[in-house]
XYZ file of N, CA and C in Angstrom:
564
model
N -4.208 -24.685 -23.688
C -5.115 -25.017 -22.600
C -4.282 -25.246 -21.347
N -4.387 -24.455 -19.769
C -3.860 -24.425 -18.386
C -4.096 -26.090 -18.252
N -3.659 -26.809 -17.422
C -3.677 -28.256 -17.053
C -4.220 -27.036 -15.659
N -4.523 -28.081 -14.885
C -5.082 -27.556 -13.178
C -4.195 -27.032 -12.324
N -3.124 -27.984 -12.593
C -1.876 -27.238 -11.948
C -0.909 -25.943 -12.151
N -1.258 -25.327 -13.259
C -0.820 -24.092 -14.020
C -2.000 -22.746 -13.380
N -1.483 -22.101 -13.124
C -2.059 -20.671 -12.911
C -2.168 -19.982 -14.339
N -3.420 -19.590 -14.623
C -3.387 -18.879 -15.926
C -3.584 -17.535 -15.307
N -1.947 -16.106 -15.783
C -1.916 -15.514 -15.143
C -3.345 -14.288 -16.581
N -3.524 -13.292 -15.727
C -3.951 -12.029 -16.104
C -2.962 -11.212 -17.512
N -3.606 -11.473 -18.769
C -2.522 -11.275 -19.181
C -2.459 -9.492 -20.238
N -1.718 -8.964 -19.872
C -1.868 -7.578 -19.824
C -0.307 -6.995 -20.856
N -0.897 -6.062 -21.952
C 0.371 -5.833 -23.190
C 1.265 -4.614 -22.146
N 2.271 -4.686 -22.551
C 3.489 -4.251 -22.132
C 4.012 -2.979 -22.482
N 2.838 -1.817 -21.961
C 2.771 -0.703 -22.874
C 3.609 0.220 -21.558
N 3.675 -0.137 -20.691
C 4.018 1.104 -19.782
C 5.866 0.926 -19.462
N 6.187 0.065 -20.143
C 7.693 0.028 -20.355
C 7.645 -0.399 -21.668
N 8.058 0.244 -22.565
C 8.595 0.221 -24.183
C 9.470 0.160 -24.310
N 10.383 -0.508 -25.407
C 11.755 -1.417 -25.275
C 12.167 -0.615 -26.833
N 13.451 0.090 -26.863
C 13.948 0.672 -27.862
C 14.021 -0.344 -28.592
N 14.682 -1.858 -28.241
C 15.233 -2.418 -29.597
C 14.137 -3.649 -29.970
N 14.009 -3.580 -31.253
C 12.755 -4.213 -32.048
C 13.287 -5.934 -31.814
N 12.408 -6.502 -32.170
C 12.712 -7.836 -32.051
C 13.463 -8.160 -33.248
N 14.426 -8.997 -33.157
C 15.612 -9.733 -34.486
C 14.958 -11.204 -34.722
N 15.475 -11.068 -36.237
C 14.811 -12.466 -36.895
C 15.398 -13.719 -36.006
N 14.205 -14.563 -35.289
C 14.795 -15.910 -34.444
C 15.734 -16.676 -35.690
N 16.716 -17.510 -34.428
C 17.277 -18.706 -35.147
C 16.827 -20.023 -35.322
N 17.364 -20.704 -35.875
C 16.708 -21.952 -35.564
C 16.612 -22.964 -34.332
N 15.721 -23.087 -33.985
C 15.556 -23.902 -32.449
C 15.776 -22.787 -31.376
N 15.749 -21.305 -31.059
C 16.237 -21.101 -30.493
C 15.045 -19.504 -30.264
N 15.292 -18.842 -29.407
C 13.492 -17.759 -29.307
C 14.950 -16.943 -29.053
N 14.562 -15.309 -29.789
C 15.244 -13.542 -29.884
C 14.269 -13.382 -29.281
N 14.705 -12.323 -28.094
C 13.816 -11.332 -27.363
C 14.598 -10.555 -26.800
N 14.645 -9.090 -26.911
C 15.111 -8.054 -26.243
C 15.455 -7.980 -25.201
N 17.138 -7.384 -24.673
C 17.042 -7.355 -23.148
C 16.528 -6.246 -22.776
N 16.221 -6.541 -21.157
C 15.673 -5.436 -20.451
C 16.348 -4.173 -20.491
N 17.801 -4.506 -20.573
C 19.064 -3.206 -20.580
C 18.862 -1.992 -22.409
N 18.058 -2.726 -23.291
C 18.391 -2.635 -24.197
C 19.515 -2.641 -25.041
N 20.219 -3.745 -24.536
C 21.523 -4.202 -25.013
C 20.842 -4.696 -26.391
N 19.933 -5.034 -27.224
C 19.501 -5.909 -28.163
C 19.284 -7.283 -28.069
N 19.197 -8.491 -29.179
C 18.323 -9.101 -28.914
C 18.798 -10.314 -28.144
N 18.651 -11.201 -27.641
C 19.260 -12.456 -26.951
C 18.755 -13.664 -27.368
N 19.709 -14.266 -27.647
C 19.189 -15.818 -28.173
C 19.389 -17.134 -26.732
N 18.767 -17.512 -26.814
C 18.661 -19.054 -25.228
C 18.124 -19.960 -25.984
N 18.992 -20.490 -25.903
C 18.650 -22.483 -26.609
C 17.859 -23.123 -25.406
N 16.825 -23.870 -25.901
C 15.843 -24.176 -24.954
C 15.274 -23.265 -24.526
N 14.480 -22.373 -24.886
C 13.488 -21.869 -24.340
C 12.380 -22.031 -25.256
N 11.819 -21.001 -25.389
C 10.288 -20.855 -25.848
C 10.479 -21.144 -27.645
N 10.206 -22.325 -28.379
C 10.481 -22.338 -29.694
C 9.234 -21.797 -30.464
N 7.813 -21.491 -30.031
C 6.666 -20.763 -30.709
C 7.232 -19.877 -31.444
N 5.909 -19.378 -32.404
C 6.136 -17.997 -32.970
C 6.516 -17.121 -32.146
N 7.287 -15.621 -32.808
C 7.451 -14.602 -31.995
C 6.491 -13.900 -31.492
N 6.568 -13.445 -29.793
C 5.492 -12.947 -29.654
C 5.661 -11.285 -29.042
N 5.065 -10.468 -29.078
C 5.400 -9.165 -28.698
C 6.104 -9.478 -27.229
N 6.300 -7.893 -27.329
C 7.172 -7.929 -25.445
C 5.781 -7.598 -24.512
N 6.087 -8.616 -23.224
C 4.864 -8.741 -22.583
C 6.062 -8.945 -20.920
N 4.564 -8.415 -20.155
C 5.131 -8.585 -19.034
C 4.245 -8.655 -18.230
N 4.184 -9.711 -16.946
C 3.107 -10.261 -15.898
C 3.676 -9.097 -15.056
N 2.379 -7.960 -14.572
C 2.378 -6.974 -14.107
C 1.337 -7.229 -12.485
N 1.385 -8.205 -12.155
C 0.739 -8.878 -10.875
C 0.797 -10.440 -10.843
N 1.737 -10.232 -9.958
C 2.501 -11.797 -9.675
C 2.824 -12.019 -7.991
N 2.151 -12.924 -7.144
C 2.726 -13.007 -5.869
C 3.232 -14.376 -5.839
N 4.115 -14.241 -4.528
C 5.134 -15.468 -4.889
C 4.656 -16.174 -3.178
N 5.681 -17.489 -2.863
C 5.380 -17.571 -1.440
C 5.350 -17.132 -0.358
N 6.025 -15.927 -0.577
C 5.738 -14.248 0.590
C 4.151 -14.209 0.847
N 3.560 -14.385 -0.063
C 1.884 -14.062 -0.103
C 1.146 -15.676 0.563
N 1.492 -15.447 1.798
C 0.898 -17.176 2.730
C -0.221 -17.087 2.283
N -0.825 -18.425 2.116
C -1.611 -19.175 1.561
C -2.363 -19.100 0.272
N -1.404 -18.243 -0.581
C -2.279 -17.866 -2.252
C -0.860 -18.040 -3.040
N 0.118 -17.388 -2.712
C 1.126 -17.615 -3.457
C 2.092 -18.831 -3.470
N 2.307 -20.072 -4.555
C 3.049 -20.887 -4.423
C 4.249 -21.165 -4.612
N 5.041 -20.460 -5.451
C 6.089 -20.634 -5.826
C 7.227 -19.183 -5.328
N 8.514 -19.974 -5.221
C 9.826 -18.856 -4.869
C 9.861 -17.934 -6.206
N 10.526 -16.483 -5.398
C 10.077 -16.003 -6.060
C 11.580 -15.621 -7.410
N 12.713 -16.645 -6.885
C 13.312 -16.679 -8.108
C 13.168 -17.916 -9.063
N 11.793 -18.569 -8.715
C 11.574 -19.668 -9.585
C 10.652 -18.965 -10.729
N 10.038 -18.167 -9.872
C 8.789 -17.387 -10.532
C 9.460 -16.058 -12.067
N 11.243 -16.032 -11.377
C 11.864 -15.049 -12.976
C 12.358 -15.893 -13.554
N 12.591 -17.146 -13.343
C 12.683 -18.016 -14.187
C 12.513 -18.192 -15.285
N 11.263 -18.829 -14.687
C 10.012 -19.030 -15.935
C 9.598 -17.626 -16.547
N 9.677 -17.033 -16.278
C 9.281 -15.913 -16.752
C 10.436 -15.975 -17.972
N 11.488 -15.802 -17.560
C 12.814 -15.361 -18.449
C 12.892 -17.020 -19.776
N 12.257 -17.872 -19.502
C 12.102 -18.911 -19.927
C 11.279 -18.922 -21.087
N 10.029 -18.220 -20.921
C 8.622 -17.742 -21.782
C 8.882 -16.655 -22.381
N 10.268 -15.959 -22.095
C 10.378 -14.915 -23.244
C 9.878 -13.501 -22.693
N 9.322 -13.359 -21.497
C 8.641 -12.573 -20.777
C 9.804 -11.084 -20.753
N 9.458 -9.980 -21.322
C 10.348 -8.713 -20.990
C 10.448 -8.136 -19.633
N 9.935 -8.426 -18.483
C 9.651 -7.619 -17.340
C 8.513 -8.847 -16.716
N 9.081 -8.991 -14.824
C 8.200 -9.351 -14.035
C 8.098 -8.504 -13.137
N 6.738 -8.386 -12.503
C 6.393 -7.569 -11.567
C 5.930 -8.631 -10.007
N 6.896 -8.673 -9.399
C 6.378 -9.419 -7.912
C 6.131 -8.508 -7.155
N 4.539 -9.156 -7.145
C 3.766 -8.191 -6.036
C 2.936 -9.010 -4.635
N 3.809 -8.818 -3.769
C 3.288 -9.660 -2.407
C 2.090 -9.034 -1.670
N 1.385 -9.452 -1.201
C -0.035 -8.510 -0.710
C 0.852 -7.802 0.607
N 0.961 -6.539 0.816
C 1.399 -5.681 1.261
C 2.692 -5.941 2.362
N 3.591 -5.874 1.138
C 4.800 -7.140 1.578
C 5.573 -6.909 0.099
N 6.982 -6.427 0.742
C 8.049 -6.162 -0.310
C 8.941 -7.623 -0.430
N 8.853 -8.645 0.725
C 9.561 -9.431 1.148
C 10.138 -10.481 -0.186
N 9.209 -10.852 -1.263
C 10.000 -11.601 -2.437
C 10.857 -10.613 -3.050
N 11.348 -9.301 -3.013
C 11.880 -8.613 -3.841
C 13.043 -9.138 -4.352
N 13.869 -8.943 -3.049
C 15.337 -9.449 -2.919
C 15.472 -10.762 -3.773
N 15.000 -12.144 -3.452
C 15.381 -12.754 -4.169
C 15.239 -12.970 -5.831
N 13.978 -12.324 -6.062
C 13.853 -11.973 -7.208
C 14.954 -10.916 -7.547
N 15.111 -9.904 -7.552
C 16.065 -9.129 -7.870
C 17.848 -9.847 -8.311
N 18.026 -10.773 -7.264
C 18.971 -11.608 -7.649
C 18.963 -12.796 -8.569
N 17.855 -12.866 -8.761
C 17.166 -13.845 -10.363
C 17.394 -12.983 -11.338
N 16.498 -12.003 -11.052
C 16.497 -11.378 -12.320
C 17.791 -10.854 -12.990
N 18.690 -10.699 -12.740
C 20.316 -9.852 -12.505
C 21.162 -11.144 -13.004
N 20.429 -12.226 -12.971
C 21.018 -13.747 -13.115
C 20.367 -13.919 -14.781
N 19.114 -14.078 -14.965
C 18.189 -14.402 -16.011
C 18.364 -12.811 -16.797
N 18.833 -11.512 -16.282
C 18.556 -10.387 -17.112
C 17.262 -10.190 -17.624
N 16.620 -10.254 -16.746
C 15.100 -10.067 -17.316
C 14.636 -8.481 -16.753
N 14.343 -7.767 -16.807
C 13.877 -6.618 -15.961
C 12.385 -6.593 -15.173
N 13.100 -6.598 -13.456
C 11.888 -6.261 -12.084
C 11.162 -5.349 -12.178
N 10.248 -5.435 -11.917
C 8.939 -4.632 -11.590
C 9.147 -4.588 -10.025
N 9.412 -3.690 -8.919
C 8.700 -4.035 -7.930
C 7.938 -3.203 -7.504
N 6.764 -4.001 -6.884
C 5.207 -3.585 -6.417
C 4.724 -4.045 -5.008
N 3.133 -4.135 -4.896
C 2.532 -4.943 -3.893
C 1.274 -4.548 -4.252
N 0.789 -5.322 -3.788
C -0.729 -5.739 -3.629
C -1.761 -5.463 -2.627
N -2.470 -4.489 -2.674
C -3.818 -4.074 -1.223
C -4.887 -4.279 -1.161
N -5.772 -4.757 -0.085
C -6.745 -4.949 -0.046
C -7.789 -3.783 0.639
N -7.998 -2.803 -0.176
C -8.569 -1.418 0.526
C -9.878 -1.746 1.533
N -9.911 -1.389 2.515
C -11.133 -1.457 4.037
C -12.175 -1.046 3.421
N -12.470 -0.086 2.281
C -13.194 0.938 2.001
C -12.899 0.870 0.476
N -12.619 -0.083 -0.133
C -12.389 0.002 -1.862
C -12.131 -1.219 -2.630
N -11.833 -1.331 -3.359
C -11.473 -2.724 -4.139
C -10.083 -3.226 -4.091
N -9.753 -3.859 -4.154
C -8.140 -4.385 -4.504
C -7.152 -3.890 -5.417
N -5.906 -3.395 -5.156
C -5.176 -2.633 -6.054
C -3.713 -3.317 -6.283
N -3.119 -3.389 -7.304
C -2.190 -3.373 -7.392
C -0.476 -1.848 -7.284
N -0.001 -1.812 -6.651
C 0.616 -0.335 -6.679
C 2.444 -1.144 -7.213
N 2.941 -0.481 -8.418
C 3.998 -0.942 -8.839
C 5.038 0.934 -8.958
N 5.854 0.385 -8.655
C 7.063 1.497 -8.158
C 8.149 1.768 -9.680
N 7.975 2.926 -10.660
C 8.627 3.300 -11.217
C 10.240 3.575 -11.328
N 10.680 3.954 -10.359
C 11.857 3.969 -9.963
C 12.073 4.116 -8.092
N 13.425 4.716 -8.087
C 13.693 4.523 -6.692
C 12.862 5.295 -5.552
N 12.698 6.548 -5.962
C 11.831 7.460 -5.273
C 10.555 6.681 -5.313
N 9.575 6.154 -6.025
C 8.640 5.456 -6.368
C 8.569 4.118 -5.024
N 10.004 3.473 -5.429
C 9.924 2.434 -4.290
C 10.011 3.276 -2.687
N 10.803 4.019 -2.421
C 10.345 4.602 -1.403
C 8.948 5.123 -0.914
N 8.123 5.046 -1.696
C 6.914 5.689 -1.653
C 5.747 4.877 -1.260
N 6.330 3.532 -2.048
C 5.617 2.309 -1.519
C 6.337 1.562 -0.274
N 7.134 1.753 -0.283
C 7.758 1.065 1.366
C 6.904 1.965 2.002
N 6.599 3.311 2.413
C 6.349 3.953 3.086
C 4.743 4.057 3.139
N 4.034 3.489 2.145
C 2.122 3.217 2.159
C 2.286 1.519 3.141
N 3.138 0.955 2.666
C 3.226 -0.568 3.818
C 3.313 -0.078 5.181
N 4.332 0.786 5.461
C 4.656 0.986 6.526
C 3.615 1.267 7.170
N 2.979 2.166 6.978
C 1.569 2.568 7.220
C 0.682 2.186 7.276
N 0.448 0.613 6.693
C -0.519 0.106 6.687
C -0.753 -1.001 7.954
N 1.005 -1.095 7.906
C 1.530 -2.385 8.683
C 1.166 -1.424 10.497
N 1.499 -0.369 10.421
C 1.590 0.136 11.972
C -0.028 0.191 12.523
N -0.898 -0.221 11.705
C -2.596 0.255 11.846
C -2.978 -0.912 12.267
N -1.982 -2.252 12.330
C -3.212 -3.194 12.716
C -1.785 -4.121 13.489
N -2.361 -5.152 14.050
C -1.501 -6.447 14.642
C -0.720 -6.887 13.549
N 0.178 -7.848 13.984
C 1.312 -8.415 13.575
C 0.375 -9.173 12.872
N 0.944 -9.509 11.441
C 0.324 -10.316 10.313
C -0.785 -9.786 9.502
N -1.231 -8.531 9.795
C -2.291 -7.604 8.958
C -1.680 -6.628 8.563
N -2.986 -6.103 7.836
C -2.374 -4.592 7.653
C -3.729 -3.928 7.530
N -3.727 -2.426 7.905
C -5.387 -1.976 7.086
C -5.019 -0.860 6.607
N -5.584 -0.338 5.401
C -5.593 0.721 4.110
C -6.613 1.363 3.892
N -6.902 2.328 3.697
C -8.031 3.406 3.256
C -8.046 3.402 1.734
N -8.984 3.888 1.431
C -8.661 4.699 0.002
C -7.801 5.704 0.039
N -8.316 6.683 0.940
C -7.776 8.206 0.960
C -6.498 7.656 1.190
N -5.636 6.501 1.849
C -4.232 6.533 1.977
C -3.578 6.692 0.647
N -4.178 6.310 -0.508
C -3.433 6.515 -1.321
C -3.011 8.010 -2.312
N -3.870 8.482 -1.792
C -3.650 9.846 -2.433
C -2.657 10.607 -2.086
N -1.814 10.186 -0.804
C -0.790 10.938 -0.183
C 0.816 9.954 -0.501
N 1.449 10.870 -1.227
C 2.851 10.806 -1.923
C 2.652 9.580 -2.335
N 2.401 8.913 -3.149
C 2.162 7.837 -4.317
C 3.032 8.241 -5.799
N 3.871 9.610 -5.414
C 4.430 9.681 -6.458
C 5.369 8.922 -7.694
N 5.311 8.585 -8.716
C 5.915 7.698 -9.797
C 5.745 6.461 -9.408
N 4.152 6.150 -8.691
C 3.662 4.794 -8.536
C 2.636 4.705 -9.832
N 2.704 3.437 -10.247
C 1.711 3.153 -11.228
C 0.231 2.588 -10.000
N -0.933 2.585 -9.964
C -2.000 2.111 -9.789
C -2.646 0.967 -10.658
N -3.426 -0.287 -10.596
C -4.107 -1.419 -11.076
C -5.188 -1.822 -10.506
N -6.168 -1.790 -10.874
C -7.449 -2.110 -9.555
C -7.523 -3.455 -10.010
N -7.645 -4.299 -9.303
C -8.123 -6.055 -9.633
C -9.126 -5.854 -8.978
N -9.915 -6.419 -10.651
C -11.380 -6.775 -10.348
C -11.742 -7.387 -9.372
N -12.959 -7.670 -8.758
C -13.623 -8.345 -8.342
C -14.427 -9.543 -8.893
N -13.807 -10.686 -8.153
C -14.087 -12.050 -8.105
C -16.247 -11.872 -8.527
N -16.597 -12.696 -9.288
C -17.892 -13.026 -9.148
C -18.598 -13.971 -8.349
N -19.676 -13.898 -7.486
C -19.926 -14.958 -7.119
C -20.674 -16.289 -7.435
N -20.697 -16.532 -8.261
C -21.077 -17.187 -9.232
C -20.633 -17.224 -10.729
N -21.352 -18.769 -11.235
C -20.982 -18.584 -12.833
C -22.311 -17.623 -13.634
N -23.349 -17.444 -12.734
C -24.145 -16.905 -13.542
C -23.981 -15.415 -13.882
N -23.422 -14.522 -12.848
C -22.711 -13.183 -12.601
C -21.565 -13.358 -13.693
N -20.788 -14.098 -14.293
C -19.865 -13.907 -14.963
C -20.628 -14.367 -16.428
N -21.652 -14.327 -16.850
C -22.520 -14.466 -18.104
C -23.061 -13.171 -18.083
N -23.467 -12.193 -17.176
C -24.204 -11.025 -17.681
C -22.944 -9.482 -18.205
């Protein structure tokens, strides 16, 4: 059970990065989980002592880059992640690469493997998540920000649908639902 102060994130199986090496029998007091490198398995005293749990990874995560929704830094945020046993974080700032860096230097610290992404709010569509496969990929998404960022004043951004159809190549796509307005809308 979340206490109030815990964010209960979206929690989504870890199918679009598959990890060659299988999980190794834990020790005592102590949680095995695969590195990101596929070096095999890693043992950390003090971390997560539960049962073993598959490889999972928070694939929409914003950090304090994201003013007024996101709370935490975003190498506090691979932390915990690397803490919970987590195979892969994905920091995604609403159209904003800006937590990368320090995450990237967490993660390289904790050996956990980055996701990096961002987060849009389409003029004309629902909310998306866009996460960058490799390097060409991240270029692809620097370059939908860029674009989004030159369309409006300092501190916005605005997005089409149709923007995304142009070079999005080795980007993954995520639509986040839509919020209900009510509890009675979330019963039907």
């Amino acid at each position: 059970m979340a206490r109030a102060s815990q964010t209960v994130p979206m929690n989504l199986p870890l199918n679009l990065f598959p990890h060659p090496q299988p999980f190794s029998r834990r020790e005592k007091g102590a949680s095995c989980f695969p590195l990101p490198s596929g070096e095999g398995p890693r043992v950390r005293e003090g971390s997560w002592k539960g049962p073993m749990l598959p490889a999972y990874a928070e694939l929409h995560c914003v950090s304090n880059f994201t003013f007024l929704r996101g709370a935490s830094h975003p190498d506090e945020l691979v932390a915990r992640a690397a803490g919970l046993g987590y195979t892969a974080l994905a920091i995604t700032d609403e159209c904003s690469l800006a937590g990368v860096v320090r995450a990237h230097v967490a993660a390289r610290e904790h050996r956990l493997k980055l996701i990096v992404g961002a987060e849009f709010r389409l003029a004309d569509g629902p909310g998306i998540v866009v996460l960058a496969s490799d390097r060409d990929a991240y270029g692809n998404l620097s370059e939908l920000i860029t674009t989004a960022r030159r369309r409006s004043g300092k501190g916005s951004y605005s997005l089409q649908w149709n923007d995304l159809s142009t070079s999005l190549n080795g980007c993954f796509a995520l639509l986040i639902p839509t919020q209900p307005t009510s509890l009675e809308h979330a019963w039907r």
